[in-house]
Amino acid sequence: MAGLVLLAVVAASALFAPWLSPDDPIRVSTERSLKPPSAPTWFGADDLGRDVFSRVLFGARLSIGYGLLATLLSAAGGVILGLLAGYGGGWIDGAIMRVADLLLALPRILLALAVVSVIGTGLMNVSLAVAISGIPSFVRIVRASVLQVRALAFVEAARSLGASDARLVRRHILPNVVAPILVMTTLGLGASIFSLSSLGFLGLGAQPPSPEWGAMVSRGRDNLRLAWWLSTFPGLAIAVTILAVNLVGDGLRDLMDPRLRKAGA
Amino acid sequence: MKGSAGGDEASEREDERESNDGESDKGGMRMNRVRQLAVLVIAVLLALPSAQGLAAPVQDRLVVGIRNWDYDTFDPHVSNFTQSSWVFSNVFDPLIWLGPDRQLHPGLATQWRAENDARAWVLSLRSDVKFHDGTPFNAQVVKFNFDRMVDPNTKSKAAEQLMGPYAGTDILDANTVRVRFDKPFTLFPYNLSSAFMSMVSMEAVRRNPADFARRLIGSGPYRFLSENPKVETQLQRFNDYAWGPRFAENRGTGPAQMNRISFRFIQENEPRLTALRTGEAHLIDEVPPASVEELRASRDYSIHVVPRYGIARAFHFNTQIAPTNDIALRRGIVHAIDRTAIVRTLFRDTYPVTHTMVVPGTRYYDQSLEAQVAYNPGRARQILEEGGWRVGAGGIREKGGQRARVILATFPGFVAEAPAELVQAQLKEVGVEMVIQVMDGGAMMTGMARRDSQFNMAFIGTYDPDPTPLFQRIYHSANVGQSVFSHYTSPHLDRLIDTAAGTTDDGRKAAALREIQKIMVDQALGVGVYANASLFAARSQVQGLVFDLRANPWLFNTRLR
């Protein structure tokens, strides 16, 4: 519940950033360079005199927007491959799962870095890289769920009634594996935002002057001793957002898992 | 550099996993505790003597903290890395010194004179010099060194270029050589003062060519002691040293002052500053400009800002592709950039402001051109209007359907990204949109110089107290596609550069270099922002720290009070 409220707040600040922020996030104002947090500039100003509060608000749009995009792409790719592997079985299953295992063996951020080094930097490419690096875990979850559902009696019944493979997957299997996909997507969003920020921190994501959180934390390091607010606020924004998303994900899992629900009741 | 920080994190996680596996069963856990205890005891015992050593101040060792750990090699003929030269310039001597008075002084060569219109140079050599391995320095060694610099197998990145049109060396007697060139080469004695042209021991290279970079043998005031790659390099005083330049306080009279010099490579700014504050390092480079004020205010530290002469950190325009092929747009941009505001806001006035692309103080600098490139947004708008650039959609100017949208290539880090963002805002004020693309320095330079470059501007500095070799590199038609960033060349410009590089008449050289600077301004080939500088902080006990004209620290005379 707390997670939901927190997420609502973060999402609202992303959605309404243009109305909530007191200033243009990329407006340079040299006279207020490195101004500490105070009345009009709540989170202080950065070295170029840009309002950090406005930048954090607009940064929410980038981080959540591209994080969502990356996660949905991961989910789409993962569901298709997972269904193919789980339902198709045989060599298709073997091939898909061995590749997935191989990719799972690598830390996610390393995989994303490798993809970025091939397709190039920039927010869109980095999102794509994060999406690709997220696919293997989706494949695993979806495949496992499909294997479970496929063995159930009603699927067998539908098949004996002459349902085609496509119809079986669409009408009988997919609806029954939606719950884990949903939970995974929510939890994956947190991980995607984190990966995006990490790559942004390394200077691979948003190009200046975009107010991307990871890039803001990285740039703030240069003045950390003089201006703690530069890295702290975008860092907090990353932490709060991921916490919110994870809390919601956990709640969703509890809600959708009948075993856990019974234990809770 | 940033990438490696991520790599370290990943390896830490690996380690964690391994130790967790080790503790998976109870028996293993007990064994591990015992082992850990044993290791701890041994570690404490081992640490005792060195802890005592730390408690007593080691005054005979100078510790220098350096940021750029990604140096290439300490072999002077192979390297082109500034921070490498800070280390190896203590191990090797040059044939000629460039003194603080901007004049050339005898080094291992006592005299030099041109022959045949500077197509050959005769060098007289000192006869009393010995390398650290005891072998003598003589004409044969000099010939060996020059031949090594231009040998393709050496894979030289700086020395070979500095040798210019080298044709060969004749040994006239044991201490005299004639160096021949295919064309007049007046810059030769000056180039010999570069640390990358230092003399190495012929015997040491011949004995073990592959390993020379790890067992440096020179004739300098310090001998190479040890290297822990990318972490620390230690040098030890060479007690027989007696051939330092006359302008150094104690050189020429005897060996260096410190028993040892230790170079520690500390990449991150905060830890490097902390090393200085705690006394772990006596001297550090690349002080973050934001910390300069604080250190300056304290009596415990001194700050040394030494400008790098040559071409400033400047925006070079690509004159071949739209829209920067339009001279009015280039001129407009030149007047729209407020360099003083950039240096004040971002660097707290630490770096010197520049006006034209050339750093004030560079030899043959033409100060009279400054007024023609001054910051004046009103003038910028006027030039753009007159040039046909009318304000269009979103306040961005247009001309014949072409938007005033320029792509800037720049490199990562505070010194380049932050000015770019500020300039982006300044250009918007006059109706020019700038898109910033951040990439590593190498990619930026090759990307800007290649014939099919898609960058309108790049932020590049290139340094030498004498601008002749720089102009040659960035404006001579022979280097198109390699290093002509502005893609601007002309037969007239080529002639001027050739004159400056070939003449022995200083008046003719000065006239040619002035004319080149005028063309750079008239054609608006670029705009200087600030002079890159060596930015050092030293603890107050550090004495006798001197910088050469290339902004490199000279440590042979440095001592601790």
Short mmCIF file of C-alpha atoms in Angstrom, two decimals, chain B residues 67-515:
data_model
loop_
_atom_site.label_atom_id
_atom_site.label_comp_id
_atom_site.label_asym_id
_atom_site.label_seq_id
_atom_site.Cartn_x
_atom_site.Cartn_y
_atom_site.Cartn_z
CA ARG B 67 45.32 11.21 -11.89
CA ASN B 68 45.99 9.64 -15.28
CA TRP B 69 46.73 6.05 -14.38
CA ASP B 70 46.09 5.01 -17.99
CA TYR B 71 49.59 5.99 -19.14
CA ASP B 72 51.02 4.14 -22.10
CA THR B 73 54.69 3.36 -21.39
CA PHE B 74 57.75 4.95 -19.82
CA ASP B 75 59.85 4.38 -22.93
CA PRO B 76 60.30 7.97 -24.15
CA HIS B 77 60.67 7.03 -27.81
CA VAL B 78 57.41 5.07 -27.79
CA SER B 79 55.21 7.19 -25.52
CA ASN B 80 53.21 10.30 -26.33
CA PHE B 81 51.54 10.51 -22.92
CA THR B 82 52.17 13.67 -20.90
CA GLN B 83 51.99 12.00 -17.50
CA SER B 84 54.41 9.28 -18.61
CA SER B 85 56.91 12.01 -19.42
CA TRP B 86 56.51 13.45 -15.92
CA VAL B 87 57.92 10.18 -14.65
CA PHE B 88 60.57 9.38 -17.26
CA SER B 89 61.91 12.93 -17.64
CA ASN B 90 63.62 12.27 -14.29
CA VAL B 91 65.26 9.13 -15.63
CA PHE B 92 66.49 10.48 -18.97
CA ASP B 93 68.19 13.65 -20.16
CA PRO B 94 67.49 15.58 -23.36
CA LEU B 95 70.24 16.76 -25.70
CA ILE B 96 68.98 20.32 -25.35
CA TRP B 97 66.94 22.04 -22.65
CA LEU B 98 64.22 24.63 -23.19
CA GLY B 99 64.79 26.94 -20.23
CA PRO B 100 62.31 29.04 -18.30
CA ASP B 101 63.78 32.03 -20.19
CA ARG B 102 62.33 30.48 -23.40
CA GLN B 103 65.87 29.97 -24.69
CA LEU B 104 67.60 26.72 -25.59
CA HIS B 105 70.34 25.61 -23.20
CA PRO B 106 72.98 22.88 -23.47
CA GLY B 107 71.95 19.46 -22.22
CA LEU B 108 73.83 16.36 -23.27
CA ALA B 109 74.74 18.38 -26.37
CA THR B 110 77.00 21.34 -25.66
CA GLN B 111 76.70 23.05 -29.05
CA TRP B 112 74.59 22.82 -32.18
CA ARG B 113 74.81 24.57 -35.52
CA ALA B 114 72.94 24.38 -38.82
CA GLU B 115 74.57 23.44 -42.11
CA ASN B 116 73.26 23.74 -45.66
CA ASP B 117 70.14 25.83 -44.84
CA ALA B 118 69.25 23.66 -41.85
CA ARG B 119 69.26 20.51 -43.97
CA ALA B 120 71.82 19.20 -41.47
CA TRP B 121 72.67 19.91 -37.85
CA VAL B 122 76.04 19.29 -36.21
CA LEU B 123 75.81 18.45 -32.51
CA SER B 124 78.79 18.51 -30.11
CA LEU B 125 78.29 16.18 -27.17
CA ARG B 126 79.40 16.07 -23.55
CA SER B 127 82.15 13.54 -22.94
CA ASP B 128 81.68 13.05 -19.17
CA VAL B 129 78.20 11.48 -19.15
CA LYS B 130 77.50 7.93 -17.99
CA PHE B 131 74.24 6.04 -18.03
CA HIS B 132 72.85 4.35 -14.90
CA ASP B 133 74.30 1.05 -16.13
CA GLY B 134 77.77 2.57 -16.32
CA THR B 135 77.98 2.68 -20.11
CA PRO B 136 79.27 5.91 -21.66
CA PHE B 137 77.26 8.45 -23.64
CA ASN B 138 78.81 9.28 -27.04
CA ALA B 139 78.19 9.88 -30.73
CA GLN B 140 77.39 6.23 -31.39
CA VAL B 141 74.69 6.32 -28.71
CA VAL B 142 73.12 9.44 -30.24
CA LYS B 143 73.00 7.85 -33.70
CA PHE B 144 71.46 4.73 -32.17
CA ASN B 145 68.80 6.86 -30.41
CA PHE B 146 67.78 8.80 -33.54
CA ASP B 147 67.64 5.63 -35.62
CA ARG B 148 65.54 3.98 -32.91
CA MET B 149 63.03 6.86 -32.86
CA VAL B 150 62.26 6.53 -36.57
CA ASP B 151 62.45 2.72 -36.71
CA PRO B 152 58.95 1.43 -37.58
CA ASN B 153 59.51 -1.40 -35.06
CA THR B 154 59.69 1.14 -32.26
CA LYS B 155 56.08 2.16 -32.99
CA SER B 156 56.84 5.68 -31.86
CA LYS B 157 53.88 7.95 -31.22
CA ALA B 158 55.70 11.26 -30.67
CA ALA B 159 59.47 11.03 -31.18
CA GLU B 160 59.23 9.93 -34.82
CA GLN B 161 57.12 12.99 -35.72
CA LEU B 162 59.51 15.24 -33.82
CA MET B 163 62.37 13.89 -35.97
CA GLY B 164 60.71 15.51 -39.01
CA PRO B 165 62.31 14.72 -42.41
CA TYR B 166 65.17 12.71 -40.81
CA ALA B 167 67.58 11.18 -43.30
CA GLY B 168 70.36 9.79 -41.11
CA THR B 169 73.19 10.47 -38.65
CA ASP B 170 76.93 10.59 -39.45
CA ILE B 171 79.45 10.06 -36.66
CA LEU B 172 82.14 12.73 -37.14
CA ASP B 173 84.16 11.78 -34.06
CA ALA B 174 83.52 10.24 -30.63
CA ASN B 175 81.64 13.31 -29.45
CA THR B 176 80.32 14.93 -32.63
CA VAL B 177 77.49 13.93 -34.97
CA ARG B 178 75.94 15.36 -38.10
CA VAL B 179 72.17 14.79 -38.36
CA ARG B 180 70.87 15.01 -41.94
CA PHE B 181 67.36 15.86 -43.14
CA ASP B 182 65.62 15.66 -46.51
CA LYS B 183 64.30 19.21 -46.17
CA PRO B 184 65.32 22.29 -44.17
CA PHE B 185 64.38 21.55 -40.57
CA THR B 186 64.87 24.57 -38.34
CA LEU B 187 62.73 23.17 -35.53
CA PHE B 188 65.19 20.36 -34.83
CA PRO B 189 67.09 21.86 -31.83
CA TYR B 190 63.79 22.99 -30.34
CA ASN B 191 62.26 19.54 -30.81
CA LEU B 192 65.29 18.00 -29.11
CA SER B 193 64.15 19.70 -25.91
CA SER B 194 61.06 17.49 -25.80
CA ALA B 195 61.16 14.76 -23.13
CA PHE B 196 60.07 12.28 -25.81
CA MET B 197 63.45 12.87 -27.54
CA SER B 198 65.50 11.93 -24.45
CA MET B 199 68.60 9.74 -24.76
CA VAL B 200 68.38 6.11 -23.66
CA SER B 201 71.21 3.66 -22.97
CA MET B 202 72.14 1.86 -26.18
CA GLU B 203 73.56 -1.12 -24.28
CA ALA B 204 70.40 -1.56 -22.18
CA VAL B 205 68.13 -1.50 -25.25
CA ARG B 206 70.37 -3.90 -27.19
CA ARG B 207 70.64 -6.29 -24.26
CA ASN B 208 66.89 -6.61 -23.83
CA PRO B 209 64.86 -4.61 -26.37
CA ALA B 210 61.48 -6.07 -25.41
CA ASP B 211 61.92 -5.37 -21.74
CA PHE B 212 63.38 -1.87 -21.87
CA ALA B 213 60.13 -0.14 -20.83
CA ARG B 214 60.24 -2.08 -17.55
CA ARG B 215 63.99 -1.61 -16.91
CA LEU B 216 64.60 1.97 -17.96
CA ILE B 217 68.25 2.98 -18.16
CA GLY B 218 69.00 6.64 -18.76
CA SER B 219 71.44 9.27 -17.60
CA GLY B 220 68.98 11.43 -15.63
CA PRO B 221 69.05 12.52 -11.98
CA TYR B 222 66.94 9.56 -10.84
CA ARG B 223 67.22 5.89 -11.72
CA PHE B 224 64.23 3.67 -12.27
CA LEU B 225 63.58 1.51 -9.20
CA SER B 226 60.24 -0.28 -9.56
CA GLU B 227 56.88 -0.17 -11.23
CA ASN B 228 53.59 -1.52 -9.96
CA PRO B 229 51.69 -0.87 -13.18
CA LYS B 230 48.92 1.74 -12.91
CA VAL B 231 49.48 1.93 -9.14
CA GLU B 232 52.92 3.23 -8.26
CA THR B 233 56.31 3.88 -9.83
CA GLN B 234 59.42 4.55 -7.75
CA LEU B 235 62.64 6.29 -8.67
CA GLN B 236 65.89 6.42 -6.73
CA ARG B 237 68.53 9.16 -6.80
CA PHE B 238 71.45 8.65 -9.20
CA ASN B 239 74.40 9.76 -7.09
CA ASP B 240 76.88 10.23 -9.97
CA TYR B 241 74.68 12.83 -11.66
CA ALA B 242 76.65 15.97 -12.54
CA TRP B 243 75.35 17.23 -15.91
CA GLY B 244 72.18 19.12 -15.12
CA PRO B 245 71.29 22.33 -16.98
CA ARG B 246 72.92 25.50 -15.74
CA PHE B 247 69.63 27.26 -15.04
CA ALA B 248 68.59 24.73 -12.39
CA GLU B 249 69.64 25.68 -8.88
CA ASN B 250 71.70 22.64 -8.02
CA ARG B 251 72.01 20.91 -11.37
CA GLY B 252 75.40 20.89 -12.92
CA THR B 253 76.83 20.86 -9.44
CA GLY B 254 75.57 17.51 -8.27
CA PRO B 255 72.88 14.94 -7.78
CA ALA B 256 69.18 15.54 -7.04
CA GLN B 257 67.83 16.40 -3.61
CA MET B 258 65.44 13.58 -2.76
CA ASN B 259 66.49 10.04 -2.06
CA ARG B 260 63.37 8.72 -3.74
CA ILE B 261 60.40 9.88 -5.76
CA SER B 262 57.24 7.84 -5.73
CA PHE B 263 54.52 8.46 -8.31
CA ARG B 264 51.15 7.15 -7.17
CA PHE B 265 48.30 6.94 -9.63
CA ILE B 266 45.02 7.95 -7.99
CA GLN B 267 42.28 8.42 -10.53
CA GLU B 268 39.35 9.74 -8.50
CA ASN B 269 39.45 13.38 -7.45
CA GLU B 270 38.36 13.01 -3.84
CA PRO B 271 40.82 10.28 -2.88
CA ARG B 272 43.64 12.21 -4.56
CA LEU B 273 42.72 15.33 -2.58
CA THR B 274 42.52 13.26 0.58
CA ALA B 275 45.99 11.87 -0.08
CA LEU B 276 47.27 15.45 -0.19
CA ARG B 277 45.40 16.50 2.95
CA THR B 278 46.60 13.54 4.98
CA GLY B 279 50.19 13.94 3.81
CA GLU B 280 50.18 10.61 2.01
CA ALA B 281 51.12 12.63 -1.09
CA HIS B 282 53.15 15.85 -1.10
CA LEU B 283 52.08 16.96 -4.52
CA ILE B 284 49.02 16.16 -6.65
CA ASP B 285 47.94 17.07 -10.17
CA GLU B 286 44.51 17.86 -11.64
CA VAL B 287 43.15 19.62 -8.59
CA PRO B 288 39.39 20.04 -9.15
CA PRO B 289 38.90 23.78 -9.83
CA ALA B 290 36.14 23.86 -7.23
CA SER B 291 38.68 22.93 -4.53
CA VAL B 292 41.34 25.42 -5.62
CA GLU B 293 39.90 28.34 -3.62
CA GLU B 294 39.75 26.27 -0.47
CA LEU B 295 43.35 25.06 -0.81
CA ARG B 296 44.57 28.53 -1.72
CA ALA B 297 43.03 29.94 1.43
CA SER B 298 45.06 27.54 3.57
CA ARG B 299 48.71 28.19 4.41
CA ASP B 300 49.39 24.48 4.34
CA TYR B 301 49.22 24.28 0.55
CA SER B 302 50.39 26.08 -2.53
CA ILE B 303 48.58 26.00 -5.86
CA HIS B 304 50.40 25.98 -9.20
CA VAL B 305 48.45 26.86 -12.33
CA VAL B 306 50.71 26.50 -15.36
CA PRO B 307 49.10 27.23 -18.73
CA ARG B 308 49.75 24.91 -21.63
CA TYR B 309 50.85 27.11 -24.49
CA GLY B 310 49.79 26.41 -28.04
CA ILE B 311 46.20 26.03 -29.22
CA ALA B 312 43.67 26.62 -26.46
CA ARG B 313 40.85 24.28 -25.55
CA ALA B 314 38.92 25.64 -28.50
CA PHE B 315 35.93 24.93 -30.68
CA HIS B 316 37.17 24.05 -34.16
CA PHE B 317 34.59 24.57 -36.93
CA ASN B 318 34.15 22.17 -39.80
CA THR B 319 34.17 24.55 -42.79
CA GLN B 320 33.07 21.86 -45.24
CA ILE B 321 29.60 20.79 -44.07
CA ALA B 322 26.40 22.77 -43.52
CA PRO B 323 25.65 24.92 -41.68
CA THR B 324 29.19 25.72 -40.48
CA ASN B 325 30.38 26.04 -44.07
CA ASP B 326 28.72 29.47 -43.86
CA ILE B 327 31.26 32.00 -42.62
CA ALA B 328 28.60 34.35 -41.21
CA LEU B 329 27.31 31.58 -38.96
CA ARG B 330 30.85 30.80 -37.77
CA ARG B 331 31.55 34.47 -37.06
CA GLY B 332 28.24 34.80 -35.25
CA ILE B 333 29.09 31.85 -33.00
CA VAL B 334 32.54 33.28 -32.24
CA HIS B 335 30.99 36.49 -30.87
CA ALA B 336 28.23 34.64 -29.00
CA ILE B 337 30.50 32.65 -26.67
CA ASP B 338 31.17 34.30 -23.33
CA ARG B 339 34.51 32.75 -22.33
CA THR B 340 34.89 34.85 -19.20
CA ALA B 341 31.54 33.61 -17.87
CA ILE B 342 32.54 30.01 -18.60
CA VAL B 343 35.86 30.28 -16.82
CA ARG B 344 34.38 32.16 -13.87
CA THR B 345 31.32 29.96 -13.38
CA LEU B 346 32.79 26.56 -14.00
CA PHE B 347 36.45 26.92 -13.16
CA ARG B 348 36.38 29.74 -10.59
CA ASP B 349 38.82 31.72 -12.76
CA THR B 350 41.44 29.01 -12.38
CA TYR B 351 42.19 28.48 -16.06
CA PRO B 352 43.33 31.46 -18.18
CA VAL B 353 40.68 32.81 -20.59
CA THR B 354 41.61 32.76 -24.27
CA HIS B 355 40.29 34.87 -27.11
CA THR B 356 41.65 33.66 -30.44
CA MET B 357 42.47 29.98 -30.72
CA VAL B 358 46.05 30.61 -29.61
CA VAL B 359 46.92 30.83 -25.90
CA PRO B 360 48.37 34.20 -24.85
CA GLY B 361 52.05 33.69 -24.02
CA THR B 362 52.63 31.24 -26.87
CA ARG B 363 55.61 32.25 -29.00
CA TYR B 364 54.64 34.68 -31.78
CA TYR B 365 51.17 35.22 -30.28
CA ASP B 366 49.36 38.14 -31.95
CA GLN B 367 47.49 40.01 -29.27
CA SER B 368 46.10 42.61 -31.69
CA LEU B 369 43.60 40.04 -33.00
CA GLU B 370 41.82 39.70 -29.65
CA ALA B 371 39.43 42.59 -30.29
CA GLN B 372 38.18 40.94 -33.49
CA VAL B 373 36.82 37.91 -31.66
CA ALA B 374 35.51 39.53 -28.47
CA TYR B 375 32.28 38.36 -26.84
CA ASN B 376 29.47 40.56 -28.08
CA PRO B 377 26.03 38.97 -28.48
CA GLY B 378 24.66 42.09 -30.17
CA ARG B 379 27.39 41.89 -32.80
CA ALA B 380 26.72 38.14 -33.14
CA ARG B 381 23.03 38.75 -33.90
CA GLN B 382 23.92 41.51 -36.35
CA ILE B 383 26.40 39.31 -38.24
CA LEU B 384 23.88 36.48 -38.38
CA GLU B 385 21.12 38.80 -39.66
CA GLU B 386 23.42 40.31 -42.28
CA GLY B 387 24.48 36.82 -43.30
CA GLY B 388 20.85 35.93 -44.04
CA TRP B 389 20.18 33.89 -40.89
CA ARG B 390 16.63 34.88 -39.87
CA VAL B 391 14.92 33.79 -36.68
CA GLY B 392 12.55 30.92 -37.46
CA ALA B 393 10.50 28.35 -35.58
CA GLY B 394 11.33 28.00 -31.89
CA GLY B 395 13.70 30.97 -31.99
CA ILE B 396 16.26 29.06 -34.06
CA ARG B 397 17.62 30.86 -37.10
CA GLU B 398 17.22 29.62 -40.66
CA LYS B 399 18.72 30.44 -44.03
CA GLY B 400 17.32 29.05 -47.27
CA GLY B 401 15.62 26.16 -45.46
CA GLN B 402 18.78 25.29 -43.53
CA ARG B 403 18.40 25.47 -39.74
CA ALA B 404 21.21 26.92 -37.62
CA ARG B 405 21.68 23.58 -35.90
CA VAL B 406 25.26 22.48 -35.20
CA ILE B 407 26.56 19.20 -33.86
CA LEU B 408 29.37 19.49 -31.32
CA ALA B 409 31.66 16.56 -30.57
CA THR B 410 33.23 16.74 -27.14
CA PHE B 411 34.92 14.44 -24.63
CA PRO B 412 33.68 13.27 -21.22
CA GLY B 413 34.46 15.01 -17.99
CA PHE B 414 33.92 18.28 -16.27
CA VAL B 415 36.51 20.24 -18.31
CA ALA B 416 34.72 19.62 -21.60
CA GLU B 417 31.10 18.69 -20.94
CA ALA B 418 30.30 21.58 -18.62
CA PRO B 419 31.62 24.31 -20.97
CA ALA B 420 29.72 22.64 -23.81
CA GLU B 421 26.46 22.88 -21.90
CA LEU B 422 27.08 26.51 -21.06
CA VAL B 423 27.91 27.33 -24.69
CA GLN B 424 24.77 25.47 -25.73
CA ALA B 425 22.76 27.93 -23.62
CA GLN B 426 24.74 30.93 -24.90
CA LEU B 427 24.22 30.00 -28.54
CA LYS B 428 20.49 29.54 -27.98
CA GLU B 429 20.39 33.19 -26.95
CA VAL B 430 21.42 34.25 -30.45
CA GLY B 431 19.27 31.65 -32.20
CA VAL B 432 21.74 28.83 -32.83
CA GLU B 433 20.90 25.31 -31.71
CA MET B 434 23.80 23.14 -30.58
CA VAL B 435 23.54 19.37 -30.16
CA ILE B 436 26.19 17.89 -27.86
CA GLN B 437 27.64 14.46 -28.52
CA VAL B 438 29.98 13.16 -25.85
CA MET B 439 32.59 10.58 -26.87
CA ASP B 440 36.14 9.68 -25.90
CA GLY B 441 38.90 12.07 -26.98
CA GLY B 442 40.32 9.78 -29.65
CA ALA B 443 36.94 9.23 -31.30
CA MET B 444 36.30 12.97 -31.22
CA MET B 445 39.58 13.85 -32.94
CA THR B 446 39.46 11.18 -35.65
CA GLY B 447 35.73 11.82 -36.13
CA MET B 448 36.33 15.52 -36.63
CA ALA B 449 39.35 15.14 -38.92
CA ARG B 450 38.08 12.42 -41.27
CA ARG B 451 37.08 13.61 -44.73
CA ASP B 452 33.42 12.61 -44.35
CA SER B 453 33.11 14.09 -40.85
CA GLN B 454 29.57 14.79 -39.69
CA PHE B 455 30.57 17.03 -36.78
CA ASN B 456 30.20 20.80 -37.16
CA MET B 457 32.36 21.55 -34.15
CA ALA B 458 34.77 19.76 -31.83
CA PHE B 459 36.37 20.84 -28.57
CA ILE B 460 40.10 20.22 -28.96
CA GLY B 461 43.27 21.62 -27.40
CA THR B 462 46.77 20.91 -28.66
CA TYR B 463 49.92 22.15 -27.01
CA ASP B 464 53.41 23.34 -27.82
CA PRO B 465 55.13 26.59 -26.80
CA ASP B 466 56.05 27.09 -30.48
CA PRO B 467 52.87 27.06 -32.60
CA THR B 468 54.63 26.06 -35.85
CA PRO B 469 54.24 22.28 -35.47
CA LEU B 470 50.64 22.79 -34.33
CA PHE B 471 49.70 24.87 -37.37
CA GLN B 472 51.42 22.30 -39.54
CA ARG B 473 49.28 19.59 -38.01
CA ILE B 474 45.91 21.28 -38.15
CA TYR B 475 46.11 23.47 -41.29
CA HIS B 476 48.61 21.93 -43.74
CA SER B 477 47.01 20.26 -46.73
CA ALA B 478 49.39 17.30 -46.29
CA ASN B 479 47.43 16.36 -43.16
CA VAL B 480 43.87 16.54 -44.53
CA GLY B 481 41.89 13.58 -43.26
CA GLN B 482 44.38 13.10 -40.41
CA SER B 483 44.39 16.20 -38.25
CA VAL B 484 42.98 19.15 -40.21
CA PHE B 485 39.97 19.56 -37.94
CA SER B 486 38.53 22.61 -39.71
CA HIS B 487 38.92 21.05 -43.19
CA TYR B 488 40.28 24.42 -44.27
CA THR B 489 43.44 24.55 -46.37
CA SER B 490 44.83 26.79 -49.09
CA PRO B 491 48.07 26.96 -51.09
CA HIS B 492 48.75 30.32 -49.44
CA LEU B 493 48.36 28.81 -45.95
CA ASP B 494 50.59 25.86 -46.94
CA ARG B 495 53.29 28.28 -48.11
CA LEU B 496 53.13 30.23 -44.85
CA ILE B 497 53.41 27.06 -42.77
CA ASP B 498 56.32 25.78 -44.86
CA THR B 499 58.06 29.12 -44.48
CA ALA B 500 57.61 29.14 -40.70
CA ALA B 501 58.88 25.57 -40.44
CA GLY B 502 61.77 25.94 -42.87
CA THR B 503 63.28 29.39 -42.41
CA THR B 504 66.27 30.15 -40.23
CA ASP B 505 65.32 33.84 -40.24
CA ASP B 506 63.29 34.56 -37.11
CA GLY B 507 61.76 37.71 -38.61
CA ARG B 508 60.36 35.78 -41.58
CA LYS B 509 59.09 33.08 -39.26
CA ALA B 510 57.31 35.62 -37.03
CA ALA B 511 55.69 37.30 -40.05
CA ALA B 512 54.44 33.98 -41.40
CA LEU B 513 53.03 32.91 -38.04
CA ARG B 514 51.26 36.26 -37.60
CA GLU B 515 49.70 35.90 -41.05
#
